[in-house]
PDB file of C-alpha atoms and ligand atoms in Angstrom:
ATOM      1  CA  MET A1356     137.548  72.719  94.191  1.00  0.00           C
ATOM      2  CA  PRO A1357     136.954  76.184  95.884  1.00  0.00           C
ATOM      3  CA  PRO A1358     133.227  77.422  96.161  1.00  0.00           C
ATOM      4  CA  SER A1359     132.164  79.507  93.231  1.00  0.00           C
ATOM      5  CA  VAL A1360     131.073  83.175  93.764  1.00  0.00           C
ATOM      6  CA  THR A1361     127.358  82.180  93.683  1.00  0.00           C
ATOM      7  CA  GLU A1362     127.957  79.713  96.442  1.00  0.00           C
ATOM      8  CA  SER A1363     129.831  82.179  98.809  1.00  0.00           C
ATOM      9  CA  GLU A1364     128.185  83.336 101.948  1.00  0.00           C
ATOM     10  CA  VAL A1365     128.251  86.960 100.971  1.00  0.00           C
ATOM     11  CA  PHE A1366     126.406  86.170  97.549  1.00  0.00           C
ATOM     12  CA  LEU A1367     123.771  84.181  99.653  1.00  0.00           C
ATOM     13  CA  ALA A1368     123.319  87.044 101.992  1.00  0.00           C
ATOM     14  CA  PHE A1369     122.969  89.607  99.126  1.00  0.00           C
ATOM     15  CA  SER A1370     120.381  87.268  97.322  1.00  0.00           C
ATOM     16  CA  THR A1371     118.420  86.991 100.651  1.00  0.00           C
ATOM     17  CA  TYR A1372     118.563  90.776 101.480  1.00  0.00           C
ATOM     18  CA  ALA A1373     117.783  91.706  97.801  1.00  0.00           C
ATOM     19  CA  THR A1374     114.891  89.496  97.712  1.00  0.00           C
ATOM     20  CA  ILE A1375     113.499  91.005 100.811  1.00  0.00           C
ATOM     21  CA  VAL A1376     113.470  94.589  99.474  1.00  0.00           C
ATOM     22  CA  ILE A1377     112.318  93.506  96.117  1.00  0.00           C
ATOM     23  CA  LEU A1378     109.329  91.783  97.640  1.00  0.00           C
ATOM     24  CA  LYS A1379     108.713  94.913  99.732  1.00  0.00           C
ATOM     25  CA  MET A1380     108.691  97.033  96.605  1.00  0.00           C
ATOM     26  CA  MET A1381     106.366  94.596  94.834  1.00  0.00           C
ATOM     27  CA  LEU A1382     103.986  94.852  97.671  1.00  0.00           C
ATOM     28  CA  MET A1383     103.504  98.654  96.791  1.00  0.00           C
ATOM     29  CA  SER A1384     101.294  97.692  93.902  1.00  0.00           C
ATOM     30  CA  PRO A1385      98.648  95.850  95.826  1.00  0.00           C
ATOM     31  CA  ILE A1386      98.786  98.535  98.409  1.00  0.00           C
ATOM     32  CA  THR A1387      98.121 101.152  95.779  1.00  0.00           C
ATOM     33  CA  SER A1388      95.215  99.126  94.398  1.00  0.00           C
ATOM     34  CA  TYR A1389      93.859  98.880  97.873  1.00  0.00           C
ATOM     35  CA  PHE A1390      93.963 102.662  98.207  1.00  0.00           C
ATOM     36  CA  ARG A1391      92.590 103.232  94.706  1.00  0.00           C
ATOM     37  CA  PHE A1392      89.409 100.990  95.557  1.00  0.00           C
ATOM     38  CA  THR A1393      88.866 102.230  99.066  1.00  0.00           C
ATOM     39  CA  ARG A1394      89.326 105.943  98.024  1.00  0.00           C
ATOM     40  CA  LYS A1395      87.597 105.424  94.869  1.00  0.00           C
ATOM     41  CA  SER A1396      90.480 107.209  92.878  1.00  0.00           C
ATOM     42  CA  PHE A1397      91.481 105.802  89.490  1.00  0.00           C
ATOM     43  CA  ALA A1398      94.159 106.720  86.692  1.00  0.00           C
ATOM     44  CA  ASN A1399      92.209 105.813  83.577  1.00  0.00           C
ATOM     45  CA  ASN A1400      88.629 106.536  82.239  1.00  0.00           C
ATOM     46  CA  GLU A1401      88.160 102.736  81.554  1.00  0.00           C
ATOM     47  CA  ASP A1402      88.800 102.012  85.337  1.00  0.00           C
ATOM     48  CA  THR A1403      85.731 103.876  86.399  1.00  0.00           C
ATOM     49  CA  GLY A1404      83.085 101.491  84.967  1.00  0.00           C
ATOM     50  CA  MET A1405      81.281 101.134  88.361  1.00  0.00           C
ATOM     51  CA  ALA A1406      80.432 104.837  88.337  1.00  0.00           C
ATOM     52  CA  LYS A1407      76.646 105.362  88.429  1.00  0.00           C
ATOM     53  CA  SER A1408      76.726 108.767  86.807  1.00  0.00           C
ATOM     54  CA  PRO A1409      78.988 110.916  84.592  1.00  0.00           C
ATOM     55  CA  GLU A1410      79.723 113.213  87.794  1.00  0.00           C
ATOM     56  CA  GLN A1411      80.833 110.215  89.849  1.00  0.00           C
ATOM     57  CA  LYS A1412      83.140 109.172  86.856  1.00  0.00           C
ATOM     58  CA  LYS A1413      84.645 112.665  86.882  1.00  0.00           C
ATOM     59  CA  LYS A1414      85.262 112.416  90.783  1.00  0.00           C
ATOM     60  CA  MET A1415      86.830 108.882  90.479  1.00  0.00           C
ATOM     61  CA  LEU A1416      89.357 110.483  88.064  1.00  0.00           C
ATOM     62  CA  VAL A1417      90.512 112.983  90.700  1.00  0.00           C
ATOM     63  CA  ALA A1418      93.925 112.312  92.378  1.00  0.00           C
ATOM     64  CA  ASN A1419      93.674 111.150  95.951  1.00  0.00           C
ATOM     65  CA  PRO A1420      96.359 112.126  98.406  1.00  0.00           C
ATOM     66  CA  ASP A1421      96.535 108.591  99.956  1.00  0.00           C
ATOM     67  CA  VAL A1422      96.931 106.917  96.546  1.00  0.00           C
ATOM     68  CA  GLU A1423      99.622 109.515  95.519  1.00  0.00           C
ATOM     69  CA  ARG A1424     101.546 109.005  98.680  1.00  0.00           C
ATOM     70  CA  VAL A1425     101.733 105.176  98.233  1.00  0.00           C
ATOM     71  CA  ARG A1426     102.834 105.932  94.625  1.00  0.00           C
ATOM     72  CA  ARG A1427     105.610 108.363  95.688  1.00  0.00           C
ATOM     73  CA  CYS A1428     106.681 105.692  98.141  1.00  0.00           C
ATOM     74  CA  HIS A1429     106.748 103.148  95.272  1.00  0.00           C
ATOM     75  CA  GLN A1430     108.659 105.609  93.095  1.00  0.00           C
ATOM     76  CA  ASN A1431     111.202 106.211  95.771  1.00  0.00           C
ATOM     77  CA  ASP A1432     111.651 102.468  96.225  1.00  0.00           C
ATOM     78  CA  LEU A1433     112.450 102.281  92.551  1.00  0.00           C
ATOM     79  CA  GLU A1434     115.021 105.074  92.742  1.00  0.00           C
ATOM     80  CA  ASN A1435     116.872 103.351  95.696  1.00  0.00           C
ATOM     81  CA  ILE A1436     116.246  99.492  95.454  1.00  0.00           C
ATOM     82  CA  VAL A1437     117.100  99.132  91.825  1.00  0.00           C
ATOM     83  CA  PRO A1438     120.607 100.774  92.291  1.00  0.00           C
ATOM     84  CA  PHE A1439     121.014  98.652  95.588  1.00  0.00           C
ATOM     85  CA  VAL A1440     120.423  95.407  93.590  1.00  0.00           C
ATOM     86  CA  VAL A1441     122.995  96.514  90.855  1.00  0.00           C
ATOM     87  CA  ILE A1442     125.638  97.925  93.155  1.00  0.00           C
ATOM     88  CA  GLY A1443     125.052  95.148  95.785  1.00  0.00           C
ATOM     89  CA  LEU A1444     125.740  92.493  93.229  1.00  0.00           C
ATOM     90  CA  LEU A1445     128.903  94.142  92.078  1.00  0.00           C
ATOM     91  CA  TYR A1446     130.122  94.651  95.603  1.00  0.00           C
ATOM     92  CA  ALA A1447     129.299  90.981  96.410  1.00  0.00           C
ATOM     93  CA  LEU A1448     131.523  89.834  93.394  1.00  0.00           C
ATOM     94  CA  THR A1449     134.504  91.750  94.832  1.00  0.00           C
ATOM     95  CA  GLY A1450     134.664  89.169  97.548  1.00  0.00           C
ATOM     96  CA  PRO A1451     134.157  91.423 100.726  1.00  0.00           C
ATOM     97  CA  GLU A1452     134.405  90.446 104.347  1.00  0.00           C
ATOM     98  CA  LEU A1453     131.099  88.586 105.349  1.00  0.00           C
ATOM     99  CA  SER A1454     130.701  90.782 108.445  1.00  0.00           C
ATOM    100  CA  SER A1455     131.059  94.181 106.492  1.00  0.00           C
ATOM    101  CA  ALA A1456     128.790  92.908 103.715  1.00  0.00           C
ATOM    102  CA  LEU A1457     126.241  91.828 106.181  1.00  0.00           C
ATOM    103  CA  LEU A1458     126.351  95.297 107.971  1.00  0.00           C
ATOM    104  CA  HIS A1459     125.782  97.023 104.584  1.00  0.00           C
ATOM    105  CA  PHE A1460     122.866  94.816 103.505  1.00  0.00           C
ATOM    106  CA  ARG A1461     121.156  94.956 106.843  1.00  0.00           C
ATOM    107  CA  VAL A1462     121.467  98.695 107.253  1.00  0.00           C
ATOM    108  CA  PHE A1463     120.126  99.258 103.705  1.00  0.00           C
ATOM    109  CA  VAL A1464     117.133  96.823 104.253  1.00  0.00           C
ATOM    110  CA  GLY A1465     116.377  98.054 107.701  1.00  0.00           C
ATOM    111  CA  SER A1466     116.316 101.811 106.579  1.00  0.00           C
ATOM    112  CA  ARG A1467     114.239 100.962 103.501  1.00  0.00           C
ATOM    113  CA  LEU A1468     111.593  99.297 105.815  1.00  0.00           C
ATOM    114  CA  CYS A1469     111.762 102.337 108.023  1.00  0.00           C
ATOM    115  CA  HIS A1470     111.361 104.595 105.132  1.00  0.00           C
ATOM    116  CA  THR A1471     108.167 102.819 103.979  1.00  0.00           C
ATOM    117  CA  VAL A1472     106.681 102.899 107.363  1.00  0.00           C
ATOM    118  CA  ALA A1473     107.446 106.605 107.826  1.00  0.00           C
ATOM    119  CA  TYR A1474     106.032 107.508 104.472  1.00  0.00           C
ATOM    120  CA  LEU A1475     102.871 105.470 104.569  1.00  0.00           C
ATOM    121  CA  LEU A1476     101.780 106.182 108.228  1.00  0.00           C
ATOM    122  CA  PRO A1477     103.028 109.048 107.921  1.00  0.00           C
ATOM    123  CA  LEU A1478     105.616 109.742 110.752  1.00  0.00           C
ATOM    124  CA  PRO A1479     106.747 113.218 111.358  1.00  0.00           C
ATOM    125  CA  GLN A1480     110.034 114.346 109.649  1.00  0.00           C
ATOM    126  CA  PRO A1481     112.896 113.897 109.989  1.00  0.00           C
ATOM    127  CA  SER A1482     112.167 110.118 110.317  1.00  0.00           C
ATOM    128  CA  ARG A1483     111.652 109.557 106.480  1.00  0.00           C
ATOM    129  CA  ALA A1484     114.493 111.784 105.704  1.00  0.00           C
ATOM    130  CA  LEU A1485     117.034 110.084 108.091  1.00  0.00           C
ATOM    131  CA  SER A1486     116.051 106.635 106.793  1.00  0.00           C
ATOM    132  CA  TRP A1487     116.587 107.748 103.226  1.00  0.00           C
ATOM    133  CA  VAL A1488     120.021 109.284 104.176  1.00  0.00           C
ATOM    134  CA  LEU A1489     121.043 106.032 105.702  1.00  0.00           C
ATOM    135  CA  ASP A1490     120.028 103.741 102.851  1.00  0.00           C
ATOM    136  CA  SER A1491     121.311 106.003 100.059  1.00  0.00           C
ATOM    137  CA  GLY A1492     124.575 106.431 102.094  1.00  0.00           C
ATOM    138  CA  GLU A1493     124.775 102.497 102.201  1.00  0.00           C
ATOM    139  CA  GLU A1494     124.725 102.346  98.309  1.00  0.00           C
ATOM    140  CA  ASP A1495     127.613 104.880  98.191  1.00  0.00           C
ATOM    141  CA  HIS A1496     129.726 102.859 100.585  1.00  0.00           C
ATOM    142  CA  GLN A1497     129.418  99.499  98.972  1.00  0.00           C
TER     143      GLN A1497
HETATM  144  N1  GSH B1462     113.048 111.899  94.206  1.00  0.00           N
HETATM  145  C1  GSH B1462     113.380 112.204  95.623  1.00  0.00           C
HETATM  146  C2  GSH B1462     114.869 112.342  95.721  1.00  0.00           C
HETATM  147  C3  GSH B1462     115.208 112.715  97.088  1.00  0.00           C
HETATM  148  C4  GSH B1462     114.603 111.705  98.201  1.00  0.00           C
HETATM  149  O1  GSH B1462     114.609 110.493  97.844  1.00  0.00           O
HETATM  150  N2  GSH B1462     114.290 112.168  99.364  1.00  0.00           N
HETATM  151  C5  GSH B1462     113.696 111.336 100.327  1.00  0.00           C
HETATM  152  C6  GSH B1462     113.876 111.860 101.786  1.00  0.00           C
HETATM  153  S1  GSH B1462     113.160 113.441 101.935  1.00  0.00           S
HETATM  154  C7  GSH B1462     112.166 110.997 100.180  1.00  0.00           C
HETATM  155  O2  GSH B1462     111.611 110.316 100.855  1.00  0.00           O
HETATM  156  N3  GSH B1462     111.559 111.755  99.111  1.00  0.00           N
HETATM  157  C8  GSH B1462     110.250 111.805  98.932  1.00  0.00           C
HETATM  158  C9  GSH B1462     109.876 111.255  97.658  1.00  0.00           C
HETATM  159  O3  GSH B1462     110.624 110.626  96.858  1.00  0.00           O
HETATM  160  O4  GSH B1462     108.591 111.185  97.380  1.00  0.00           O
HETATM  161  C10 GSH B1462     112.424 113.335  95.841  1.00  0.00           C
HETATM  162  O5  GSH B1462     111.919 113.998  94.904  1.00  0.00           O
HETATM  163  O6  GSH B1462     112.258 113.713  97.008  1.00  0.00           O
END
């Protein structure tokens, strides 16, 4: 009996690379929390319970640039990784050559990791823009 689509090497490669980028995206939540606590910047009134005065409570509700940066990075992941998972799955189902599928998946995952590093450090532009162009281009080529 021929192997089913889900047993194919392309599908296994897709599952592996999709899992890597999804885990990376999920990591953005604990990183946001880390920045919220270290910068003492929260989104909701009820999150500022540790404030010792009404003034401190007010300060804690002011947006912090580091927290906002991680949030933008997370948002950008959502804009790119969700389409990658959907389009990558459809592409894997078309039965492409393993070598070209691996190239697409690796370029996407590599450039997404570069995008995160460039956004969070931050690295000077055009490093982030180039990594974004590479991974969004990958989605178009699948
Ligand atoms: N939603 C994005 C669409 C364009 C995009 O993803 N640009 C890349 C390369 S400049 C980026 O990293 N944008 C920053 C961001 O989404 O916060 C934006 O508003 O910038």
